[in-house]
Coordinates of C-alpha atoms in Angstrom, one line a residue:
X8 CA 12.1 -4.6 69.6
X9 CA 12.2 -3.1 73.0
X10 CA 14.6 -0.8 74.7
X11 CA 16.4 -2.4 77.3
X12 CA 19.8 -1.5 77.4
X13 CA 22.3 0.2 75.5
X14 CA 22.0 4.3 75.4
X15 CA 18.5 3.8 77.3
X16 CA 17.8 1.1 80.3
X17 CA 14.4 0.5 79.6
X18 CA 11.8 0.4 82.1
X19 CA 8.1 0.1 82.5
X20 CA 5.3 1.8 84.0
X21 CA 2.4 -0.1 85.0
X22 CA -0.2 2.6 84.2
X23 CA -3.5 1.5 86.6
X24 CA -4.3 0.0 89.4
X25 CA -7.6 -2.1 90.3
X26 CA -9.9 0.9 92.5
X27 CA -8.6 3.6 89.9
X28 CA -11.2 5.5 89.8
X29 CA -14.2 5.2 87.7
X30 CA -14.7 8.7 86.2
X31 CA -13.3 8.1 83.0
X32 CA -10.3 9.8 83.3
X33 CA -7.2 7.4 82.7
X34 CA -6.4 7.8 79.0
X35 CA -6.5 11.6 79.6
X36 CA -4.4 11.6 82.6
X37 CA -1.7 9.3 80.4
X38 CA -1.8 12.0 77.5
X39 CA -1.2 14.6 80.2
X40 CA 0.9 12.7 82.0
X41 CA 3.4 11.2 79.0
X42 CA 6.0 13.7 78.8
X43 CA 6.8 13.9 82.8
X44 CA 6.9 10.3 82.5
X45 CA 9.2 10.3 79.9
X46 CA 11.7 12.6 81.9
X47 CA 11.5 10.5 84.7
X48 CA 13.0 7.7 82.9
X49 CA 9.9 5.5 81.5
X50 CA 10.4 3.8 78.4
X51 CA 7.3 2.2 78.0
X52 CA 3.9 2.3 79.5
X53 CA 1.4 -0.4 79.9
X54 CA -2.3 0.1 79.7
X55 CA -4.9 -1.9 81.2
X56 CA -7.3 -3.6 78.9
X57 CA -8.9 -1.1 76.3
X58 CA -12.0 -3.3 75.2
X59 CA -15.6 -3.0 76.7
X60 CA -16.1 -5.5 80.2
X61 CA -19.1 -7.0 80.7
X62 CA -19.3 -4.0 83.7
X63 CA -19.5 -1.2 81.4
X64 CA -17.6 1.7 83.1
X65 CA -16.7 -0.3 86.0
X66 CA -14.9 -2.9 84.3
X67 CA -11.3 -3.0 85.2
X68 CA -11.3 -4.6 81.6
X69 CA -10.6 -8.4 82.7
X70 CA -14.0 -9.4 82.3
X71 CA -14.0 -8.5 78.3
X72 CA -17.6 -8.6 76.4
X73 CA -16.8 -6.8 73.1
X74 CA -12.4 -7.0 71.8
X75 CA -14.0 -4.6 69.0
X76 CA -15.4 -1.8 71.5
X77 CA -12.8 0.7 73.0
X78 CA -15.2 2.8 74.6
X79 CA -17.3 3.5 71.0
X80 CA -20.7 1.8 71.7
X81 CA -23.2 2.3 73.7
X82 CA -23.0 -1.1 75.4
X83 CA -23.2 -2.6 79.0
X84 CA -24.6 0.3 80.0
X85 CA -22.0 2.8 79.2
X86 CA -20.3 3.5 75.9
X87 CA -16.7 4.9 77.2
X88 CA -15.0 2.1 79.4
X89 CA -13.7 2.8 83.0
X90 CA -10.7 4.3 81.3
X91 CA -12.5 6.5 78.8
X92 CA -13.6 6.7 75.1
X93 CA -11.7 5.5 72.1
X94 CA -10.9 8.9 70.9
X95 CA -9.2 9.9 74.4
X96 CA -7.7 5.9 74.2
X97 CA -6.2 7.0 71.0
X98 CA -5.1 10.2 72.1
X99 CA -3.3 8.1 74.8
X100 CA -1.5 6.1 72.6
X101 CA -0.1 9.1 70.5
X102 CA 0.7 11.3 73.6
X103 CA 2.9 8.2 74.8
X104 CA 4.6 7.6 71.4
X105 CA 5.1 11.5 70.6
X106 CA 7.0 11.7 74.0
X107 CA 9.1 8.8 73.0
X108 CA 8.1 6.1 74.5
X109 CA 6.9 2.5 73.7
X110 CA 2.6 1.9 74.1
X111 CA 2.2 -1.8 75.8
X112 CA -1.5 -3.2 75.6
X113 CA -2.7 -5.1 78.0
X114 CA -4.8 -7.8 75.7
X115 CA -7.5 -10.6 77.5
X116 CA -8.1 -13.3 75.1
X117 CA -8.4 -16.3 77.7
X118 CA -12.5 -15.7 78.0
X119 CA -15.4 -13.7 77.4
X120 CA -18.2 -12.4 79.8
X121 CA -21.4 -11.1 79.8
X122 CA -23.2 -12.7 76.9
X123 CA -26.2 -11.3 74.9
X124 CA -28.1 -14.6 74.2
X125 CA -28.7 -17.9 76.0
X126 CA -28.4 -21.1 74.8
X127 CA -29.2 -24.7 75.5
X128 CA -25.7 -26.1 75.5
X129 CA -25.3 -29.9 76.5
X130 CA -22.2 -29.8 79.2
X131 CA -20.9 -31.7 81.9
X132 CA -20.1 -30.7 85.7
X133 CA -16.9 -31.1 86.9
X134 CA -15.1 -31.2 90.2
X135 CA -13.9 -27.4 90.7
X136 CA -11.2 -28.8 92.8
X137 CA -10.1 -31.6 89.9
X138 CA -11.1 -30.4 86.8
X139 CA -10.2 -33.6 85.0
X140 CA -13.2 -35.4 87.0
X141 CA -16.5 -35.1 86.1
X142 CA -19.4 -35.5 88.5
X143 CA -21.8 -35.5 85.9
X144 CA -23.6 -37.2 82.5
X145 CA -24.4 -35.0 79.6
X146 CA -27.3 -32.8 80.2
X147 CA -28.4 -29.4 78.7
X148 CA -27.9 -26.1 80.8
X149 CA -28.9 -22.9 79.5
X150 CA -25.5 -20.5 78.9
X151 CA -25.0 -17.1 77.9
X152 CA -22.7 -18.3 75.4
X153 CA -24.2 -16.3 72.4
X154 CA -22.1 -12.8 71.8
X155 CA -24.1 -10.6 68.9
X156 CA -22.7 -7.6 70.3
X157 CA -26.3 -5.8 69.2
X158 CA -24.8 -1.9 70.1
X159 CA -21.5 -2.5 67.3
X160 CA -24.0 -4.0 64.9
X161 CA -21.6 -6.1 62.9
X162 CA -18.9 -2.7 62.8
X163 CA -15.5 -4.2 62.2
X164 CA -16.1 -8.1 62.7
X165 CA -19.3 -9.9 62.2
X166 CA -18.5 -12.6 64.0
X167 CA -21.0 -14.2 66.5
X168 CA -19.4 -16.1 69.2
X169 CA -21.6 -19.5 70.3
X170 CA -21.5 -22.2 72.5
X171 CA -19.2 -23.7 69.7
X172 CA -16.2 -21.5 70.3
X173 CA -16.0 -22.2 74.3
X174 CA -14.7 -24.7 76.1
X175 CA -16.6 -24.3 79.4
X176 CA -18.9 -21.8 81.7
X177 CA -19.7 -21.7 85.1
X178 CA -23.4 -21.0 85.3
X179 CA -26.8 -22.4 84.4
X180 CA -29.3 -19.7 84.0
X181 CA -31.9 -22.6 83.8
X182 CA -31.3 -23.2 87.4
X183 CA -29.4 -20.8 88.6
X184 CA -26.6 -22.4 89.3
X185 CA -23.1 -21.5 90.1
X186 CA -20.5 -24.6 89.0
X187 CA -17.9 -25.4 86.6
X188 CA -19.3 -27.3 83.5
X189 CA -17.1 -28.6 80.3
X190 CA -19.3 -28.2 77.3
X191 CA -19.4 -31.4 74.6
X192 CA -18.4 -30.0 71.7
X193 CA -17.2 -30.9 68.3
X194 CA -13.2 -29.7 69.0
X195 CA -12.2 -31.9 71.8
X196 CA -13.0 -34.3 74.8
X197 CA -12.8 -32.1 77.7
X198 CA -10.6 -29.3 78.3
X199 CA -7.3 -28.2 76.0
X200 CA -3.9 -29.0 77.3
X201 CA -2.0 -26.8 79.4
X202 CA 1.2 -26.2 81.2
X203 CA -0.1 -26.3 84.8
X204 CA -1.1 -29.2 86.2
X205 CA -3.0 -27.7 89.4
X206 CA -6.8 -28.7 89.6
X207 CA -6.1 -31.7 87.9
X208 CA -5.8 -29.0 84.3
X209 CA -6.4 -25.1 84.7
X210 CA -7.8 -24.1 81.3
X211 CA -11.0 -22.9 82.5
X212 CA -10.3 -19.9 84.7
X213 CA -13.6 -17.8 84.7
X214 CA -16.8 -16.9 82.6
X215 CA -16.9 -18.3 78.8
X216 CA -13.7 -19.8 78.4
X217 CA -12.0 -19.4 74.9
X218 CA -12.0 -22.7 72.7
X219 CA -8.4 -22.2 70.5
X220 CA -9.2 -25.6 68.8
X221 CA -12.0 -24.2 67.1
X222 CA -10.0 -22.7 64.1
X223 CA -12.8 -19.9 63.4
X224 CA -11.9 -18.9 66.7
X225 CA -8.2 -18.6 65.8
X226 CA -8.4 -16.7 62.3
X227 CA -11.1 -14.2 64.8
X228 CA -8.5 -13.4 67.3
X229 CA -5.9 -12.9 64.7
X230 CA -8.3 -10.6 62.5
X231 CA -8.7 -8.5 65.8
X232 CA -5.1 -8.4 66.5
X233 CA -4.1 -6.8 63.2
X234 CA -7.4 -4.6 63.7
X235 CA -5.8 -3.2 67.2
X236 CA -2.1 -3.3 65.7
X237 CA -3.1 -1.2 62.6
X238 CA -5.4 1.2 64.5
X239 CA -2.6 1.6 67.4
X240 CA 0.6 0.4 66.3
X241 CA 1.4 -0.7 69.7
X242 CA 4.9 -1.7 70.2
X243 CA 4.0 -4.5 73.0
X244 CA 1.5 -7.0 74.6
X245 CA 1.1 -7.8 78.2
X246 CA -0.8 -11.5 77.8
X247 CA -3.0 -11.8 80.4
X248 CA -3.5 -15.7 82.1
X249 CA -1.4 -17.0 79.7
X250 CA -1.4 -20.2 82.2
X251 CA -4.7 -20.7 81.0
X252 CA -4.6 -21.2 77.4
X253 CA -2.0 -24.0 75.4
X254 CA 1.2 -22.3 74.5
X255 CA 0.6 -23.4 71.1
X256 CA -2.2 -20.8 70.3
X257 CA 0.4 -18.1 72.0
X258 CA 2.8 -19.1 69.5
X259 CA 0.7 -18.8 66.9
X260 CA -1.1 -15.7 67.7
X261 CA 2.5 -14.0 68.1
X262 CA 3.9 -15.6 64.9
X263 CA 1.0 -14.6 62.7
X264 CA 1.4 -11.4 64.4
X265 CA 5.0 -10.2 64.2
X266 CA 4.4 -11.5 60.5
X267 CA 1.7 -9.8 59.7
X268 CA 3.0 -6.2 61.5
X269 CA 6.7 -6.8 60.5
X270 CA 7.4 -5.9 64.0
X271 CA 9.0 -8.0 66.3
X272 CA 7.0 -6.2 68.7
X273 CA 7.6 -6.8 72.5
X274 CA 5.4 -9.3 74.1
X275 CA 5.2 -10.2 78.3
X276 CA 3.0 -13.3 79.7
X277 CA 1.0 -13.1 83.0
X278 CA 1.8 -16.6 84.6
X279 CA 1.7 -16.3 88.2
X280 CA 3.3 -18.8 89.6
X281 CA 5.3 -17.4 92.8
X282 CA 7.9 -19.7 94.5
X283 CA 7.5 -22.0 91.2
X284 CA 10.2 -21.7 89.2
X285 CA 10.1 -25.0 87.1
X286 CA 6.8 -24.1 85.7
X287 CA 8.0 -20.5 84.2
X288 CA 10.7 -22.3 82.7
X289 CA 8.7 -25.0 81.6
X290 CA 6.5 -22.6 79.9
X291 CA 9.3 -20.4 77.8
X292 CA 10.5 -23.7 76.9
X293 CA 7.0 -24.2 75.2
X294 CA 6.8 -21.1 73.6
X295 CA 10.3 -21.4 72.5
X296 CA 11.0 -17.7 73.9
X297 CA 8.7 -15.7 72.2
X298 CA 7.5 -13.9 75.4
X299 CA 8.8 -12.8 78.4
X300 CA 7.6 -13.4 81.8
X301 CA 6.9 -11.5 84.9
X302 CA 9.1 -12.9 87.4
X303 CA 7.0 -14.3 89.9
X304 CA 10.2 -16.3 91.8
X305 CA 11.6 -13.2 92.4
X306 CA 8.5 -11.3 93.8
X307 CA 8.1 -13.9 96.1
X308 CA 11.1 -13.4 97.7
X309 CA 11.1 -9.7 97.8
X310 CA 7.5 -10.3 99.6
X311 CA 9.6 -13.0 102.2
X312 CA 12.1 -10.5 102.8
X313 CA 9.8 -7.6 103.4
X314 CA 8.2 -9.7 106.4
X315 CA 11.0 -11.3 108.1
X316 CA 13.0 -8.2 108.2
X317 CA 16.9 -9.7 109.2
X318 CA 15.7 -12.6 109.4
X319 CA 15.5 -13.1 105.7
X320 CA 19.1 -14.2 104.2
X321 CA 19.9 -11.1 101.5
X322 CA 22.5 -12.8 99.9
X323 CA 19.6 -15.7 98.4
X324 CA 17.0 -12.7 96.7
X325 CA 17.8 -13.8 93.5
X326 CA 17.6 -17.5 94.4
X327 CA 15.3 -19.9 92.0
X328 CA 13.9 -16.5 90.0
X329 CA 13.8 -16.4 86.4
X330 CA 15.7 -13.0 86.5
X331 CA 18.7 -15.4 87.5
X332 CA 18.1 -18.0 85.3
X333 CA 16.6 -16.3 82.1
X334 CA 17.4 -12.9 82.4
X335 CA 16.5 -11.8 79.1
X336 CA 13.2 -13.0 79.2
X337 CA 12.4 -11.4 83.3
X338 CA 10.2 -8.8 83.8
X339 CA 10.5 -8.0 86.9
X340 CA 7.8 -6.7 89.3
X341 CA 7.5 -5.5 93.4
X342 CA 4.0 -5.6 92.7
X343 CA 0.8 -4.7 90.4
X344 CA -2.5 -5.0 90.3
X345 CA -3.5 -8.0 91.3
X346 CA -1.5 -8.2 94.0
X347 CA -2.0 -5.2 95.5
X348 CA -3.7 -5.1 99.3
X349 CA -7.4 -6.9 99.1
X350 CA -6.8 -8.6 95.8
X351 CA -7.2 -11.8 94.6
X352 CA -3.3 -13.1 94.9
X353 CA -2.8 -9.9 97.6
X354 CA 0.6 -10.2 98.2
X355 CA 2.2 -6.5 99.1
X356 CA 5.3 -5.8 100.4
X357 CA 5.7 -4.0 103.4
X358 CA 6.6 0.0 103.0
X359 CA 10.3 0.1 104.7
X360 CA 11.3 -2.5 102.1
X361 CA 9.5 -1.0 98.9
X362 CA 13.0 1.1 98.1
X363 CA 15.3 -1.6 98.8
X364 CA 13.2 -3.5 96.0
X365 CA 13.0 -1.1 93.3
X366 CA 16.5 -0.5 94.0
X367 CA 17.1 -4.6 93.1
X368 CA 14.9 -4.2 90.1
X369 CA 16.6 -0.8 88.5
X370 CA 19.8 -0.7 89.5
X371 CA 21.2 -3.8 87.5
X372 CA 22.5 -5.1 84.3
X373 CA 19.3 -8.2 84.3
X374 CA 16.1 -8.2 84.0
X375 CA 13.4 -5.9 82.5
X376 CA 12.0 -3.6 85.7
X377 CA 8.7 -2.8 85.9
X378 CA 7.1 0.0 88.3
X379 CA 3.7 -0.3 89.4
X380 CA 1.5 2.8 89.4
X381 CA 0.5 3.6 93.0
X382 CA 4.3 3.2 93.6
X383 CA 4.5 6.7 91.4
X384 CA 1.2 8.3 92.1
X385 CA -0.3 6.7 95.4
X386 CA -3.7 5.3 95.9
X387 CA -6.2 5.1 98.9
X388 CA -9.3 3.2 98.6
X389 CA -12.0 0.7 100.4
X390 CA -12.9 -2.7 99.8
X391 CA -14.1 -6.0 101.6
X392 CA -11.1 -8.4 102.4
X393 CA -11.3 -12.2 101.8
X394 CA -12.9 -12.2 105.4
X395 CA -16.0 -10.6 104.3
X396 CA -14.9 -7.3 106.5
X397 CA -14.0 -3.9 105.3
X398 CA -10.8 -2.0 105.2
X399 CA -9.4 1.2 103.9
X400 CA -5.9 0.7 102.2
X401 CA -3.5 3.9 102.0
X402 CA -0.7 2.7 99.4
X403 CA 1.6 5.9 99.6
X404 CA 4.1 7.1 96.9
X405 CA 7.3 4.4 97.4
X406 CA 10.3 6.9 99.0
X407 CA 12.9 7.6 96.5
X408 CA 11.1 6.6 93.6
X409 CA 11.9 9.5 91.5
X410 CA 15.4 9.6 92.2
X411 CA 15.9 5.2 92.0
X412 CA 14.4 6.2 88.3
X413 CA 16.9 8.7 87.9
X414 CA 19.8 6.7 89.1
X415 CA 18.8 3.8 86.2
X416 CA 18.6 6.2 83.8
X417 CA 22.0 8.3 84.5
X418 CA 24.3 5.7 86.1
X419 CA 23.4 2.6 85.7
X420 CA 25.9 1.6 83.0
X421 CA 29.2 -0.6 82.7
X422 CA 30.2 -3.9 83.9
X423 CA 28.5 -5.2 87.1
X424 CA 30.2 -6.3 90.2
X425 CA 28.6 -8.4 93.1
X426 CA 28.9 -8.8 96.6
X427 CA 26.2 -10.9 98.1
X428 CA 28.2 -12.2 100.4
X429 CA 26.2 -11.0 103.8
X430 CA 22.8 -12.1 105.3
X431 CA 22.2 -8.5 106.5
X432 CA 23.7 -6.3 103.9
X433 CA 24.9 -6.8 99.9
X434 CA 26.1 -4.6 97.6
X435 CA 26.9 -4.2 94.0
X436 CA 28.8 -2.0 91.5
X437 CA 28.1 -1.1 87.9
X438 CA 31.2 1.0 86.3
X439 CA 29.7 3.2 84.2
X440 CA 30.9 3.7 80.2
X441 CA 32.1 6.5 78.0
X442 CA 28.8 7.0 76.5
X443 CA 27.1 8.0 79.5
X444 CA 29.3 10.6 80.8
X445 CA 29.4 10.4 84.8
X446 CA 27.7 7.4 85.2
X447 CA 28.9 4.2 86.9
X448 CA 26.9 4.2 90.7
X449 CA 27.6 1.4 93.9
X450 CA 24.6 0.0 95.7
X451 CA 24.3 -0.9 99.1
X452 CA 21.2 -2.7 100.8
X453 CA 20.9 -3.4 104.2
X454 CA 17.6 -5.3 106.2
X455 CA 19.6 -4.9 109.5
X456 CA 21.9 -2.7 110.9
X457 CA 23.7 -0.2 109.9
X458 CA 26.8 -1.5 106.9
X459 CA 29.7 -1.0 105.1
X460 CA 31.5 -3.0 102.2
X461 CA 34.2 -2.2 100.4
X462 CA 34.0 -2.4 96.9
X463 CA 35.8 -2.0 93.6
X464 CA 33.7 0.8 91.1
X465 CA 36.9 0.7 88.5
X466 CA 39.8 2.2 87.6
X467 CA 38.0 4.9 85.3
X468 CA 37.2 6.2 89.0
X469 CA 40.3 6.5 90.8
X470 CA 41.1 9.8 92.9
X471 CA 37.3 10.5 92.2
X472 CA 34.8 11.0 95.2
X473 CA 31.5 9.3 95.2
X474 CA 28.3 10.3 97.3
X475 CA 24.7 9.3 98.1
X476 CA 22.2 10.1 95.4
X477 CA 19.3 9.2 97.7
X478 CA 21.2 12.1 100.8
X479 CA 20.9 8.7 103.3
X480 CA 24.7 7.8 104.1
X481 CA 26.9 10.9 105.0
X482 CA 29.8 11.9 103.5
X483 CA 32.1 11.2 100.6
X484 CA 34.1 8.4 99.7
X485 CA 37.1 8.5 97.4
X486 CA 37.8 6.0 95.4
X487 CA 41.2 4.6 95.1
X488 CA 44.1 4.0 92.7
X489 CA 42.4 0.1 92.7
X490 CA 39.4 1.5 91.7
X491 CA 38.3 1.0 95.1
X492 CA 36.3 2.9 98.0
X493 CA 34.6 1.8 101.5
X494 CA 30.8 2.4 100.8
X495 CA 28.1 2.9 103.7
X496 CA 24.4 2.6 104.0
X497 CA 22.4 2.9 107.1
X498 CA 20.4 -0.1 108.7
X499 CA 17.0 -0.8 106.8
X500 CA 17.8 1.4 104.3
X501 CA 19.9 1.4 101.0
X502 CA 22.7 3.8 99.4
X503 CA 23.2 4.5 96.0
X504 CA 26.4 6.1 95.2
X505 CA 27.5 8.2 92.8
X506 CA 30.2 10.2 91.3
X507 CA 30.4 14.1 93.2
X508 CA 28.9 16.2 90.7
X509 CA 27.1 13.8 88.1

């Protein structure tokens, strides 16, 4: 299981980002990497997809041609991935686990892409906008719907994916055409069911979309899962588009899974749903809690109070997010890769605000935080926007990010106390606890002007002075024979306080 609380809080690292570079060097920059990371206070890392794209070495891994090729094969043009080969992959994996920490894989089981074979496939055209109408008869296209995977040569699995194992594609090489079609097959009328309800049903999402009612297609995926589990023992899976596919394959796949491993390894769905509560909890209610899920109520706020500054009422950031509601089950996120600057659900948060965030995320009792890579390392890069135009994006290394990890990992311990009682400026306390000697901390956030609150940190504390971790507020404060101390933070800006000394 994973490491949340207890002797350890856990936390994540979110190891990519979408314009890391292409040069292959990822998986050896984790291995270097793992041991820093691991003094810093990471717990686990997540990896981007491992398997061969349809891209070759350009693929940030979403667009998955071969589950079975880890950078082995010469196929797609390439035979490492954008990340590397298998043997630096592995070498990853080991690097992360030797230096104590847990190995996420990021696993893309939603669709394939980038076909080997064509084939007449009879399929119907469907409204993009209303997936449930169609706007065609039956007629034949021609689909690259026929995986042989040619450069593995049967290596591992020799299964050959076909028309019959997809639900829909969304081109016709016969005429070139770019549309959504729902192929007839023998597994169902039209698409599987699925939690969301937007464009009349959302199973198709992009490329060769998975058919789960096709049981060959089932015992496949869960053939390749122990495959990955016994080459990698990974400890956790981030599902990716989990919105896409029926919860009842998830539960499945993760049953058959733990079962077969004997781990009740750590699993995370991608269901992005920002400002939508009711449909994340509509979806752990489907899969029973088996999986967490990134809490996309709660980064939708953040992202609201980055922009409207004092405007934006602190003492609601946790209202309608799933870290309040289901805290157990939140991952919770100030942003990653798909919604970093020029992506497709680009949603950033402005700069000022970025430590204020992480300083919601790591410096509680709820919720399961994860940090997102450029927030660590940094990034600068060049794409076209949505208008068509190009733009440079510098995403520098999040102030304080270091010493917010520190603060988790040292004081962040013992009962919590809350005082969201201000539009401009909340604050909290956690106590501390015998087994972590010097720990206990009090937070103070402010979007405004400058604050103050005071605030109890416990008795354990009395006569004790407390001062800022992050060097931003001035001074000491002493805490009193309540338990008690008057705790600063300057205006746009947050305070973490600390016992003198720790």
């Amino acid at each position: 299981m994973v490491i949340r609380m207890g002797m350890h809080n856990g936390t994540i690292l979110q190891f990519f980002h979408w314009y890391y570079p292409t040069d292959g060097s990822l998986w050896k920059k984790i291995a270097a990497e793992a041991g820093r990371l691991a003094e810093m206070g990471f717990t686990a890392i997540w990896l981007p997809p491992a398997s061969k794209g349809t891209n070759g070495s350009f693929s940030v891994g979403y667009d998955v041609y071969d589950l079975y090729d880890l950078g082995e094969f010469d196929q797609k043009g390439s035979v490492r991935t954008k990340y590397g080969t298998k043997d630096e992959f592995l070498a990853a994996v080991k690097a992360i686990h030797d230096a104590g920490m847990q190995v996420y894989l990021d696993i893309v089981l939603n669709h394939l892409a980038g076909g080997d074979e064509p084939e007449l496939v009879c399929a119907r055209k469907v409204d993009p906008e209303d997936r449930n109408k169609f706007i065609s008869e039956p007629y034949d296209i021609e689909a690259f719907t026929k995986f042989t995977y040619p450069g593995r040569n049967g290596k591992y699995s020799s299964f050959i994916w076909d028309f019959h194992c997809f639900t829909g594609v969304d081109f016709d090489n016969k005429t070139k055409e770019t549309a959504i079609y729902s192929i007839c097959n023998d597994y169902g009328e039209g698409w599987e069911e699925v939690i969301d309800d937007e464009k009349g049903n959302y199973d198709y999402l992009m490329y060769d979309d998975v058919e789960f009612r096709n049981q060959y297609v089932r015992d496949e995926l869960k053939k390749w899962g122990e495959w990955l589990w016994n080459l990698t023992h990974f400890d956790g899976v981030r599902i990716d588009a989990v919105k896409h596919m029926p919860p009842d394959w998830e539960n499945e796949w993760l049953d058959h899974m733990r079962k077969a491993t004997g781990k009740e390894f750590f699993a995370v769905g991608e269901y992005w749903a920002p400002g939508n509560l009711p449909l994340l909890l509509k979806y752990i209610d489907a899969t029973q809690g088996r999986m967490s899920l990134f809490d996309a109520s709660l980064h939708h706020n953040l992202v609201a109070a980055s922009k409207q500054g004092r405007d934006f009422d602190l003492t609601a950031i946790f209202q309608d997010t799933l870290v309040a509601q289901k805290p157990d089950l939140a991952v919770t996120v100030a942003t990653n890769h798909d919604t970093q600057p020029l992506q497709a659900l680009e949603a950033p948060l402005d700069n000022w605000f970025k430590p204020l965030a992480y300083a919601l995320l790591l410096l509680r009792d709820a919720g399961y935080p994860c940090v997102f890579y450029t927030d660590v390392y940094g990034a600068s890069y060049s794409d076209k926007g949505g208008d068509g135009n190009e733009y440079h994006i510098d995403m520098p290394v999040v102030e304080h990010i270091g010493e917010l990890m520190q603060a988790r990992k040292r004081f962040n311990y013992g009962p919590q106390r809350d005082w969201l009682d201000h539009a401009n400026c909340i604050g909290w306390t956690r106590e501390g606890d015998d087994e972590h000697p010097g720990s206990g901390c009090a937070v103070l956030i402010s979007n405004g002007d400058e604050g103050f609150k005071t605030m109890e940190v416990g008795k354990r504390h009395a006569g004790r002075k407390f001062v800022d971790w992050l060097k931003m507020a001035p001074g000491a404060v002493t805490i009193d024979s309540e338990g008690k101390g008057e705790f600063h933070v300057g205006g746009r800006s947050v305070a973490v306080w600390v016992p003198e000394g720790s």
